Amino acid sequence: MTVPVNPLTSALQQMQSMAAEAAGESKAATLGQASGAATAGSFATALKSSIDKISDDQNKATGESQAFELGSPNVSLSDVMVDMQKAN
């Protein structure tokens, strides 16, 4: 004998299982907030590293620009322009 499946009962069971999964994910997200502090430190480190690289690129471009203006034979205009664009 086949038992007919009530579509409302099936939908209710699916919604309950999804709610249980969502509750589990929200608990994991709450626990993940503690590791968020470590992520914030990593972000600060990455940001500082990026800013330091930009500063180094700008200093290099400025130095090459001054060397080109003074007539240094080993610095070409195209190198100066490319480095200035990288620094920007």
CSV table of N, CA and C in Angstrom, one decimal:
chain,number,residue,atom,x,y,z
A,1,MET,N,0.8,-1.2,0.0
A,1,MET,CA,0.0,0.0,0.0
A,1,MET,C,0.9,1.2,0.0
A,2,THR,N,0.6,2.2,-0.9
A,2,THR,CA,1.4,3.4,-1.0
A,2,THR,C,0.7,4.5,-0.2
A,3,VAL,N,1.6,5.2,0.6
A,3,VAL,CA,1.0,6.3,1.4
A,3,VAL,C,1.2,7.6,0.7
A,4,PRO,N,0.1,8.3,0.4
A,4,PRO,CA,0.2,9.5,-0.3
A,4,PRO,C,1.0,10.6,0.5
A,5,VAL,N,1.9,11.3,-0.2
A,5,VAL,CA,2.7,12.3,0.5
A,5,VAL,C,2.0,13.6,0.4
A,6,ASN,N,1.7,14.2,1.5
A,6,ASN,CA,1.1,15.5,1.6
A,6,ASN,C,2.1,16.6,1.2
A,7,PRO,N,1.8,17.4,0.2
A,7,PRO,CA,2.8,18.4,-0.3
A,7,PRO,C,3.1,19.4,0.8
A,8,LEU,N,2.1,19.7,1.7
A,8,LEU,CA,2.3,20.7,2.7
A,8,LEU,C,3.3,20.1,3.8
A,9,THR,N,3.1,18.9,4.1
A,9,THR,CA,4.0,18.2,5.1
A,9,THR,C,5.4,18.2,4.6
A,10,SER,N,5.6,17.9,3.3
A,10,SER,CA,6.9,17.8,2.7
A,10,SER,C,7.5,19.2,2.7
A,11,ALA,N,6.8,20.2,2.3
A,11,ALA,CA,7.3,21.6,2.3
A,11,ALA,C,7.7,22.0,3.7
A,12,LEU,N,6.9,21.7,4.7
A,12,LEU,CA,7.2,22.0,6.1
A,12,LEU,C,8.5,21.4,6.6
A,13,GLN,N,8.7,20.1,6.2
A,13,GLN,CA,9.9,19.4,6.6
A,13,GLN,C,11.1,20.1,5.9
A,14,GLN,N,11.0,20.4,4.7
A,14,GLN,CA,12.1,21.1,4.0
A,14,GLN,C,12.4,22.4,4.7
A,15,MET,N,11.4,23.2,5.0
A,15,MET,CA,11.6,24.5,5.6
A,15,MET,C,12.3,24.3,7.0
A,16,GLN,N,11.8,23.3,7.8
A,16,GLN,CA,12.4,23.0,9.1
A,16,GLN,C,13.9,22.6,8.9
A,17,SER,N,14.2,21.8,7.9
A,17,SER,CA,15.6,21.4,7.8
A,17,SER,C,16.5,22.6,7.3
A,18,MET,N,15.9,23.5,6.5
A,18,MET,CA,16.7,24.7,6.1
A,18,MET,C,16.9,25.6,7.3
A,19,ALA,N,15.9,25.7,8.1
A,19,ALA,CA,16.0,26.6,9.3
A,19,ALA,C,17.1,26.0,10.2
A,20,ALA,N,17.1,24.7,10.4
A,20,ALA,CA,18.1,24.1,11.2
A,20,ALA,C,19.5,24.3,10.7
A,21,GLU,N,19.7,24.2,9.3
A,21,GLU,CA,20.9,24.5,8.7
A,21,GLU,C,21.3,26.0,8.9
A,22,ALA,N,20.4,26.9,8.7
A,22,ALA,CA,20.7,28.3,8.9
A,22,ALA,C,21.1,28.6,10.3
A,23,ALA,N,20.4,28.0,11.3
A,23,ALA,CA,20.8,28.2,12.7
A,23,ALA,C,22.2,27.7,12.9
A,24,GLY,N,22.6,26.6,12.3
A,24,GLY,CA,23.9,26.1,12.5
A,24,GLY,C,24.9,27.0,11.8
A,25,GLU,N,24.6,27.6,10.7
A,25,GLU,CA,25.5,28.6,10.0
A,25,GLU,C,25.6,29.9,10.9
A,26,SER,N,24.5,30.3,11.5
A,26,SER,CA,24.6,31.5,12.3
A,26,SER,C,25.5,31.3,13.5
A,27,LYS,N,25.4,30.1,14.1
A,27,LYS,CA,26.3,29.8,15.2
A,27,LYS,C,27.8,29.8,14.7
A,28,ALA,N,28.0,29.2,13.6
A,28,ALA,CA,29.4,29.2,13.0
A,28,ALA,C,29.8,30.7,12.8
A,29,ALA,N,28.9,31.5,12.3
A,29,ALA,CA,29.3,32.9,12.0
A,29,ALA,C,29.6,33.6,13.3
A,30,THR,N,28.9,33.3,14.4
A,30,THR,CA,29.1,33.9,15.7
A,30,THR,C,30.5,33.5,16.2
A,31,LEU,N,30.8,32.2,16.0
A,31,LEU,CA,32.1,31.7,16.4
A,31,LEU,C,33.2,32.3,15.6
A,32,GLY,N,32.9,32.6,14.3
A,32,GLY,CA,33.9,33.2,13.4
A,32,GLY,C,34.3,34.6,13.7
A,33,GLN,N,33.4,35.3,14.6
A,33,GLN,CA,33.8,36.6,14.9
A,33,GLN,C,35.1,36.7,15.7
A,34,ALA,N,35.3,35.6,16.5
A,34,ALA,CA,36.6,35.6,17.3
A,34,ALA,C,37.8,35.5,16.3
A,35,SER,N,37.6,34.8,15.2
A,35,SER,CA,38.7,34.7,14.3
A,35,SER,C,38.7,36.0,13.4
A,36,GLY,N,37.7,36.8,13.4
A,36,GLY,CA,37.7,38.1,12.7
A,36,GLY,C,38.7,39.0,13.2
A,37,ALA,N,39.1,38.9,14.4
A,37,ALA,CA,40.1,39.8,15.0
A,37,ALA,C,41.4,39.5,14.3
A,38,ALA,N,41.7,38.2,14.1
A,38,ALA,CA,42.9,37.8,13.4
A,38,ALA,C,42.9,38.3,12.0
A,39,THR,N,41.7,38.2,11.4
A,39,THR,CA,41.6,38.7,10.0
A,39,THR,C,41.8,40.2,9.9
A,40,ALA,N,41.4,40.9,10.9
A,40,ALA,CA,41.6,42.4,10.9
A,40,ALA,C,43.1,42.7,11.0
A,41,GLY,N,43.8,41.9,11.8
A,41,GLY,CA,45.2,42.1,11.9
A,41,GLY,C,45.9,41.8,10.5
A,42,SER,N,45.4,40.8,9.9
A,42,SER,CA,46.0,40.4,8.6
A,42,SER,C,45.7,41.5,7.6
A,43,PHE,N,44.5,42.1,7.6
A,43,PHE,CA,44.1,43.1,6.7
A,43,PHE,C,45.0,44.3,7.0
A,44,ALA,N,45.3,44.7,8.2
A,44,ALA,CA,46.1,45.8,8.5
A,44,ALA,C,47.5,45.6,8.0
A,45,THR,N,48.0,44.4,8.1
A,45,THR,CA,49.3,44.1,7.6
A,45,THR,C,49.4,44.2,6.1
A,46,ALA,N,48.4,43.7,5.5
A,46,ALA,CA,48.3,43.7,4.0
A,46,ALA,C,48.2,45.2,3.5
A,47,LEU,N,47.4,46.0,4.2
A,47,LEU,CA,47.2,47.4,3.8
A,47,LEU,C,48.5,48.1,4.0
A,48,LYS,N,49.2,47.9,5.1
A,48,LYS,CA,50.5,48.6,5.4
A,48,LYS,C,51.5,48.2,4.3
A,49,SER,N,51.5,46.9,4.0
A,49,SER,CA,52.4,46.4,2.9
A,49,SER,C,52.2,47.1,1.6
A,50,SER,N,50.9,47.2,1.2
A,50,SER,CA,50.5,47.9,0.0
A,50,SER,C,50.9,49.4,0.0
A,51,ILE,N,50.7,50.0,1.1
A,51,ILE,CA,51.0,51.4,1.2
A,51,ILE,C,52.6,51.6,1.1
A,52,ASP,N,53.3,50.7,1.8
A,52,ASP,CA,54.8,50.8,1.7
A,52,ASP,C,55.3,50.6,0.3
A,53,LYS,N,54.6,49.7,-0.5
A,53,LYS,CA,55.0,49.4,-1.8
A,53,LYS,C,54.8,50.6,-2.7
A,54,ILE,N,53.6,51.3,-2.5
A,54,ILE,CA,53.3,52.5,-3.3
A,54,ILE,C,54.3,53.6,-3.0
A,55,SER,N,54.6,53.7,-1.7
A,55,SER,CA,55.6,54.7,-1.3
A,55,SER,C,57.0,54.5,-2.0
A,56,ASP,N,57.4,53.2,-2.0
A,56,ASP,CA,58.7,52.8,-2.6
A,56,ASP,C,58.6,53.1,-4.1
A,57,ASP,N,57.5,52.8,-4.7
A,57,ASP,CA,57.4,53.0,-6.2
A,57,ASP,C,57.4,54.5,-6.5
A,58,GLN,N,56.8,55.3,-5.6
A,58,GLN,CA,56.8,56.8,-5.8
A,58,GLN,C,58.2,57.4,-5.6
A,59,ASN,N,58.9,56.9,-4.6
A,59,ASN,CA,60.3,57.3,-4.4
A,59,ASN,C,61.2,56.9,-5.5
A,60,LYS,N,61.0,55.7,-6.1
A,60,LYS,CA,61.9,55.3,-7.2
A,60,LYS,C,61.6,56.1,-8.4
A,61,ALA,N,60.3,56.4,-8.7
A,61,ALA,CA,59.9,57.2,-9.8
A,61,ALA,C,60.5,58.6,-9.7
A,62,THR,N,60.4,59.2,-8.5
A,62,THR,CA,60.9,60.5,-8.3
A,62,THR,C,62.4,60.6,-8.5
A,63,GLY,N,63.1,59.6,-8.0
A,63,GLY,CA,64.6,59.5,-8.2
A,63,GLY,C,65.0,59.4,-9.7
A,64,GLU,N,64.2,58.5,-10.4
A,64,GLU,CA,64.5,58.3,-11.8
A,64,GLU,C,64.2,59.6,-12.6
A,65,SER,N,63.2,60.3,-12.2
A,65,SER,CA,62.8,61.5,-12.9
A,65,SER,C,63.9,62.6,-12.7
A,66,GLN,N,64.4,62.7,-11.5
A,66,GLN,CA,65.5,63.7,-11.2
A,66,GLN,C,66.7,63.3,-11.9
A,67,ALA,N,67.0,62.0,-12.0
A,67,ALA,CA,68.2,61.5,-12.7
A,67,ALA,C,68.1,61.8,-14.2
A,68,PHE,N,66.9,61.6,-14.8
A,68,PHE,CA,66.7,62.0,-16.2
A,68,PHE,C,66.9,63.5,-16.4
A,69,GLU,N,66.3,64.3,-15.5
A,69,GLU,CA,66.4,65.7,-15.7
A,69,GLU,C,67.9,66.2,-15.6
A,70,LEU,N,68.7,65.5,-14.8
A,70,LEU,CA,70.1,65.9,-14.7
A,70,LEU,C,70.9,65.3,-15.8
A,71,GLY,N,70.3,64.5,-16.7
A,71,GLY,CA,71.0,64.1,-17.9
A,71,GLY,C,71.7,62.8,-17.7
A,72,SER,N,71.3,62.0,-16.8
A,72,SER,CA,72.0,60.7,-16.6
A,72,SER,C,71.8,59.8,-17.8
A,73,PRO,N,72.9,59.2,-18.3
A,73,PRO,CA,72.8,58.5,-19.6
A,73,PRO,C,72.1,57.1,-19.5
A,74,ASN,N,72.0,56.6,-18.3
A,74,ASN,CA,71.4,55.2,-18.1
A,74,ASN,C,69.9,55.3,-17.8
A,75,VAL,N,69.3,56.4,-17.8
A,75,VAL,CA,67.8,56.5,-17.5
A,75,VAL,C,67.1,57.1,-18.8
A,76,SER,N,66.2,56.3,-19.3
A,76,SER,CA,65.4,56.7,-20.5
A,76,SER,C,64.1,57.4,-20.1
A,77,LEU,N,63.6,58.2,-21.0
A,77,LEU,CA,62.3,58.9,-20.7
A,77,LEU,C,61.2,57.8,-20.6
A,78,SER,N,61.2,56.8,-21.4
A,78,SER,CA,60.2,55.8,-21.3
A,78,SER,C,60.2,55.1,-20.0
A,79,ASP,N,61.3,54.8,-19.4
A,79,ASP,CA,61.4,54.2,-18.1
A,79,ASP,C,60.8,55.1,-17.0
A,80,VAL,N,61.2,56.4,-17.1
A,80,VAL,CA,60.6,57.4,-16.2
A,80,VAL,C,59.1,57.4,-16.3
A,81,MET,N,58.6,57.5,-17.5
A,81,MET,CA,57.1,57.6,-17.7
A,81,MET,C,56.4,56.4,-17.1
A,82,VAL,N,57.0,55.2,-17.4
A,82,VAL,CA,56.3,53.9,-17.0
A,82,VAL,C,56.3,53.9,-15.4
A,83,ASP,N,57.5,54.2,-14.8
A,83,ASP,CA,57.6,54.2,-13.4
A,83,ASP,C,56.6,55.2,-12.7
A,84,MET,N,56.5,56.4,-13.4
A,84,MET,CA,55.6,57.4,-12.8
A,84,MET,C,54.1,56.9,-12.9
A,85,GLN,N,53.8,56.2,-13.9
A,85,GLN,CA,52.4,55.6,-14.1
A,85,GLN,C,52.2,54.5,-13.0
A,86,LYS,N,53.2,53.7,-12.8
A,86,LYS,CA,53.1,52.6,-11.8
A,86,LYS,C,52.9,53.2,-10.4
A,87,ALA,N,53.6,54.3,-10.1
A,87,ALA,CA,53.5,54.9,-8.8
A,87,ALA,C,52.2,55.6,-8.6
A,88,ASN,N,51.5,56.0,-9.7
A,88,ASN,CA,50.2,56.6,-9.6
A,88,ASN,C,49.2,55.6,-9.4
